[in-house]
């Protein structure tokens, strides 16, 4: 595969983007990842970067990762993060890295599942890549919740801070309803030690989602879980692209 880094402007700042493209054949589709809160394009202990390389090679697809503004090596301030900004970054990156009518799977880990779903909804109405599925890693898309916060909330033992408005914004978002409204096939994979997501998994299964529980934690931090995660992701990618009947443009440009 070819791995390249590029800058893409979104919301007045530059986001660092990594694109993996297969070399043995024209890419037959694309997958775009959103990282979790306080995370970056690499993922916890290189989870996203390794998974991207493996899916690129095995599935023959373009895989795109990026640092949302204010995270990783992108410009901006973390405390200015909003769900609207994360979604705008995802949409902008997808439009700039995937040609028109490319079958696109929108993916996110943990809280990154929310902008992945919101971007999938937006991209369906734009002249760009064509969303065909949603892949969620440890992301329950919970809605109708109320967060108890102070004016400024410390995260990761105080290393990161977000204003109260971030959580108030999240309370207004109904990602499960939006996911269902897209009509797209979706999948959820999570660790069985992740009790928060595990208690919500039945919702996805009851609504026709592809669901898998792995012997792991929230971030799949053991080798066997990561191998199972790759197998699950590869199966979903292949099944989803097989259901996509539109002709695919050559993504090698």
Short mmCIF file of C-alpha atoms in Angstrom, two decimals:
data_model
loop_
_atom_site.label_atom_id
_atom_site.label_comp_id
_atom_site.label_asym_id
_atom_site.label_seq_id
_atom_site.Cartn_x
_atom_site.Cartn_y
_atom_site.Cartn_z
CA UNK A 1 0.00 0.00 0.00
CA UNK A 2 0.92 3.67 -0.23
CA UNK A 3 0.60 5.74 2.94
CA UNK A 4 0.59 9.51 2.58
CA UNK A 5 0.02 12.45 4.89
CA UNK A 6 -1.63 15.66 3.82
CA UNK A 7 -3.16 18.81 5.27
CA UNK A 8 -6.85 19.51 4.70
CA UNK A 9 -8.43 22.78 5.73
CA UNK A 10 -11.61 22.58 7.78
CA UNK A 11 -13.25 25.32 9.81
CA UNK A 12 -10.42 27.75 9.12
CA UNK A 13 -7.63 25.48 10.40
CA UNK A 14 -5.58 22.63 8.98
CA UNK A 15 -6.28 19.01 9.90
CA UNK A 16 -3.59 16.37 9.46
CA UNK A 17 -4.88 13.47 7.37
CA UNK A 18 -3.39 10.05 6.60
CA UNK A 19 -4.54 8.10 3.53
CA UNK A 20 -3.70 4.44 2.90
CA UNK A 21 -4.26 3.33 -0.71
CA UNK A 22 -3.84 -0.23 -2.05
CA UNK A 23 -1.32 -0.71 -4.85
CA UNK A 24 -2.13 -4.18 -6.15
CA UNK A 25 -5.53 -3.13 -7.52
CA UNK A 26 -7.72 -0.04 -7.83
CA UNK A 27 -9.45 0.66 -4.53
CA UNK A 28 -13.01 -0.67 -4.58
CA UNK A 29 -14.27 1.64 -1.85
CA UNK A 30 -13.16 3.70 1.11
CA UNK A 31 -13.41 3.81 4.88
CA UNK A 32 -12.95 6.94 6.99
CA UNK A 33 -12.19 6.74 10.73
CA UNK A 34 -13.02 9.25 13.46
CA UNK A 35 -10.88 8.93 16.59
CA UNK A 36 -12.16 9.16 20.16
CA UNK A 37 -12.17 12.11 22.54
CA UNK A 38 -8.58 13.17 23.45
CA UNK A 39 -7.35 10.63 20.87
CA UNK A 40 -5.78 11.03 17.46
CA UNK A 41 -5.47 9.40 14.05
CA UNK A 42 -3.09 6.71 15.36
CA UNK A 43 -5.49 5.43 17.99
CA UNK A 44 -4.67 3.83 21.34
CA UNK A 45 -1.38 1.91 21.03
CA UNK A 46 -1.56 2.23 17.24
CA UNK A 47 -4.97 0.55 16.99
CA UNK A 48 -6.30 2.71 14.16
CA UNK A 49 -3.07 2.94 12.18
CA UNK A 50 -2.57 -0.83 12.18
CA UNK A 51 -6.21 -1.60 11.50
CA UNK A 52 -6.14 0.88 8.60
CA UNK A 53 -3.13 -0.83 7.02
CA UNK A 54 -4.63 -4.28 7.42
CA UNK A 55 -8.02 -3.34 5.98
CA UNK A 56 -6.40 -1.47 3.12
CA UNK A 57 -4.42 -4.54 2.09
CA UNK A 58 -6.98 -7.26 2.81
CA UNK A 59 -10.13 -5.48 1.57
CA UNK A 60 -8.52 -3.49 -1.22
CA UNK A 61 -9.97 -0.20 0.00
CA UNK A 62 -8.71 3.30 0.67
CA UNK A 63 -8.59 3.99 4.43
CA UNK A 64 -8.56 7.57 5.71
CA UNK A 65 -7.73 8.76 9.23
CA UNK A 66 -7.38 12.28 10.54
CA UNK A 67 -6.78 14.38 13.63
CA UNK A 68 -9.86 16.45 14.36
CA UNK A 69 -9.10 20.14 14.89
CA UNK A 70 -7.60 20.66 18.34
CA UNK A 71 -6.43 17.04 18.57
CA UNK A 72 -3.21 15.27 17.65
CA UNK A 73 -1.14 17.27 15.19
CA UNK A 74 -4.01 19.28 13.73
CA UNK A 75 -4.34 23.00 14.33
CA UNK A 76 -6.86 24.45 16.76
CA UNK A 77 -7.51 24.18 20.49
CA UNK A 78 -8.92 21.09 22.15
CA UNK A 79 -11.15 23.15 24.44
CA UNK A 80 -12.94 24.46 21.33
CA UNK A 81 -13.97 20.94 20.30
CA UNK A 82 -17.64 20.47 19.48
CA UNK A 83 -19.60 17.68 17.85
CA UNK A 84 -20.40 20.10 15.05
CA UNK A 85 -16.69 20.73 14.46
CA UNK A 86 -15.81 17.01 14.56
CA UNK A 87 -18.57 16.29 12.07
CA UNK A 88 -17.47 19.12 9.80
CA UNK A 89 -13.90 17.81 9.87
CA UNK A 90 -15.05 14.27 9.02
CA UNK A 91 -17.21 15.48 6.14
CA UNK A 92 -14.50 17.77 4.75
CA UNK A 93 -11.86 15.05 4.91
CA UNK A 94 -14.12 12.54 3.17
CA UNK A 95 -14.97 15.01 0.40
CA UNK A 96 -11.32 15.87 -0.17
CA UNK A 97 -9.91 12.34 -0.12
CA UNK A 98 -12.59 10.22 -1.82
CA UNK A 99 -13.80 10.81 -5.40
CA UNK A 100 -17.44 11.30 -6.23
CA UNK A 101 -19.68 8.22 -5.87
CA UNK A 102 -17.01 6.24 -4.01
CA UNK A 103 -18.72 3.71 -1.72
CA UNK A 104 -17.74 4.98 1.73
CA UNK A 105 -18.00 3.34 5.12
CA UNK A 106 -18.06 5.89 7.94
CA UNK A 107 -16.37 4.57 11.08
CA UNK A 108 -15.63 5.84 14.56
CA UNK A 109 -14.16 4.59 17.81
CA UNK A 110 -15.76 5.49 21.16
CA UNK A 111 -17.19 9.03 20.99
CA UNK A 112 -15.93 9.20 17.38
CA UNK A 113 -18.95 7.13 16.43
CA UNK A 114 -21.16 10.20 16.86
CA UNK A 115 -19.46 12.39 14.21
CA UNK A 116 -19.17 9.32 11.97
CA UNK A 117 -22.97 8.91 12.04
CA UNK A 118 -23.64 12.64 11.63
CA UNK A 119 -21.19 12.86 8.72
CA UNK A 120 -22.79 9.83 7.05
CA UNK A 121 -26.11 11.66 7.17
CA UNK A 122 -24.61 14.84 5.69
CA UNK A 123 -22.63 13.08 2.98
CA UNK A 124 -25.78 11.39 1.67
CA UNK A 125 -26.98 14.83 0.51
CA UNK A 126 -23.68 16.08 -0.96
CA UNK A 127 -21.95 15.58 -4.30
CA UNK A 128 -19.11 13.39 -3.08
CA UNK A 129 -18.43 9.89 -1.79
CA UNK A 130 -21.52 7.77 -1.23
CA UNK A 131 -22.03 6.44 2.33
CA UNK A 132 -22.89 2.76 2.27
CA UNK A 133 -22.40 1.71 5.91
CA UNK A 134 -21.41 2.68 9.44
CA UNK A 135 -18.84 0.81 11.54
CA UNK A 136 -18.77 1.52 15.28
CA UNK A 137 -15.94 0.51 17.60
CA UNK A 138 -16.92 0.71 21.28
CA UNK A 139 -19.50 3.38 20.50
CA UNK A 140 -23.01 2.98 21.92
CA UNK A 141 -24.47 6.22 20.45
CA UNK A 142 -26.47 6.71 23.62
CA UNK A 143 -29.11 9.44 23.55
CA UNK A 144 -31.61 11.03 25.94
CA UNK A 145 -28.91 11.46 28.59
CA UNK A 146 -28.05 14.26 30.98
CA UNK A 147 -24.45 14.94 31.98
CA UNK A 148 -23.65 16.35 35.39
CA UNK A 149 -20.84 18.86 34.88
CA UNK A 150 -19.31 21.98 36.28
CA UNK A 151 -18.51 24.95 34.04
CA UNK A 152 -15.22 23.32 32.99
CA UNK A 153 -14.83 19.55 33.02
CA UNK A 154 -11.39 17.93 33.42
CA UNK A 155 -10.77 14.79 31.35
CA UNK A 156 -7.97 12.21 31.61
CA UNK A 157 -6.96 13.24 35.13
CA UNK A 158 -7.06 16.90 34.25
CA UNK A 159 -4.82 16.74 31.20
CA UNK A 160 -7.68 17.91 28.95
CA UNK A 161 -10.55 20.29 29.67
CA UNK A 162 -13.88 20.92 27.94
CA UNK A 163 -16.52 23.56 28.68
CA UNK A 164 -19.99 22.73 29.87
CA UNK A 165 -21.36 23.63 26.42
CA UNK A 166 -19.73 20.52 24.92
CA UNK A 167 -21.92 18.27 27.07
CA UNK A 168 -25.02 20.38 26.60
CA UNK A 169 -24.52 20.05 22.83
CA UNK A 170 -24.20 16.28 23.15
CA UNK A 171 -27.50 16.10 25.02
CA UNK A 172 -29.29 17.58 22.00
CA UNK A 173 -27.91 15.00 19.54
CA UNK A 174 -29.86 11.82 18.83
CA UNK A 175 -27.31 9.69 16.99
CA UNK A 176 -29.33 6.47 17.15
CA UNK A 177 -32.32 8.10 15.48
CA UNK A 178 -30.02 9.61 12.86
CA UNK A 179 -28.33 6.27 12.23
CA UNK A 180 -31.68 4.59 11.62
CA UNK A 181 -32.88 7.45 9.43
CA UNK A 182 -29.96 6.94 7.04
CA UNK A 183 -31.10 3.41 6.28
CA UNK A 184 -27.47 2.32 6.12
CA UNK A 185 -26.25 -1.08 7.34
CA UNK A 186 -24.32 -0.73 10.58
CA UNK A 187 -22.13 -2.76 12.87
CA UNK A 188 -20.97 -2.52 16.48
CA UNK A 189 -17.97 -4.30 17.97
CA UNK A 190 -16.98 -3.90 21.61
CA UNK A 191 -15.10 -5.53 24.47
CA UNK A 192 -17.10 -7.63 26.92
CA UNK A 193 -15.32 -5.90 29.83
CA UNK A 194 -16.70 -2.58 28.61
CA UNK A 195 -19.86 -2.69 30.70
CA UNK A 196 -21.15 0.69 29.50
CA UNK A 197 -21.26 -0.34 25.85
CA UNK A 198 -22.16 -3.96 26.61
CA UNK A 199 -25.42 -2.93 28.27
CA UNK A 200 -26.40 -1.02 25.11
CA UNK A 201 -25.47 -3.67 22.54
CA UNK A 202 -28.93 -5.22 22.48
CA UNK A 203 -30.33 -2.03 20.93
CA UNK A 204 -28.14 -2.48 17.85
CA UNK A 205 -28.85 -6.19 17.55
CA UNK A 206 -32.61 -5.65 17.81
CA UNK A 207 -32.48 -3.19 14.92
CA UNK A 208 -30.63 -5.40 12.50
CA UNK A 209 -27.06 -4.35 13.21
CA UNK A 210 -24.10 -6.68 12.98
CA UNK A 211 -22.86 -7.00 16.58
CA UNK A 212 -19.84 -8.70 18.12
CA UNK A 213 -18.51 -8.89 21.67
CA UNK A 214 -14.79 -9.58 22.05
CA UNK A 215 -12.84 -10.72 25.11
CA UNK A 216 -11.35 -7.31 25.75
CA UNK A 217 -11.85 -3.82 27.13
CA UNK A 218 -12.99 -0.51 25.67
CA UNK A 219 -9.87 -0.06 23.51
CA UNK A 220 -9.17 -3.68 22.47
CA UNK A 221 -5.78 -3.70 24.18
CA UNK A 222 -4.81 -7.35 23.71
CA UNK A 223 -3.50 -9.09 20.57
CA UNK A 224 -6.27 -11.67 20.26
CA UNK A 225 -8.97 -9.01 20.49
CA UNK A 226 -7.26 -6.93 17.83
CA UNK A 227 -7.08 -9.91 15.51
CA UNK A 228 -10.78 -10.57 16.07
CA UNK A 229 -11.50 -6.87 15.54
CA UNK A 230 -9.76 -6.99 12.16
CA UNK A 231 -11.71 -10.10 11.14
CA UNK A 232 -15.00 -8.46 12.14
CA UNK A 233 -14.15 -5.24 10.33
CA UNK A 234 -13.05 -7.07 7.19
CA UNK A 235 -16.26 -9.12 7.09
CA UNK A 236 -18.40 -5.98 7.48
CA UNK A 237 -16.47 -4.11 4.80
CA UNK A 238 -16.76 -6.98 2.33
CA UNK A 239 -20.45 -7.56 3.04
CA UNK A 240 -21.27 -3.86 2.83
CA UNK A 241 -19.40 -3.25 -0.41
CA UNK A 242 -20.99 -6.34 -1.92
CA UNK A 243 -24.39 -4.77 -1.31
CA UNK A 244 -23.29 -1.57 -3.05
CA UNK A 245 -24.30 -1.92 -6.68
CA UNK A 246 -23.22 1.39 -8.20
CA UNK A 247 -20.08 1.37 -10.37
CA UNK A 248 -16.95 2.41 -8.52
CA UNK A 249 -14.56 4.98 -9.94
CA UNK A 250 -10.85 4.31 -10.01
CA UNK A 251 -9.53 5.74 -6.74
CA UNK A 252 -5.89 5.63 -7.80
CA UNK A 253 -5.77 9.29 -8.68
#
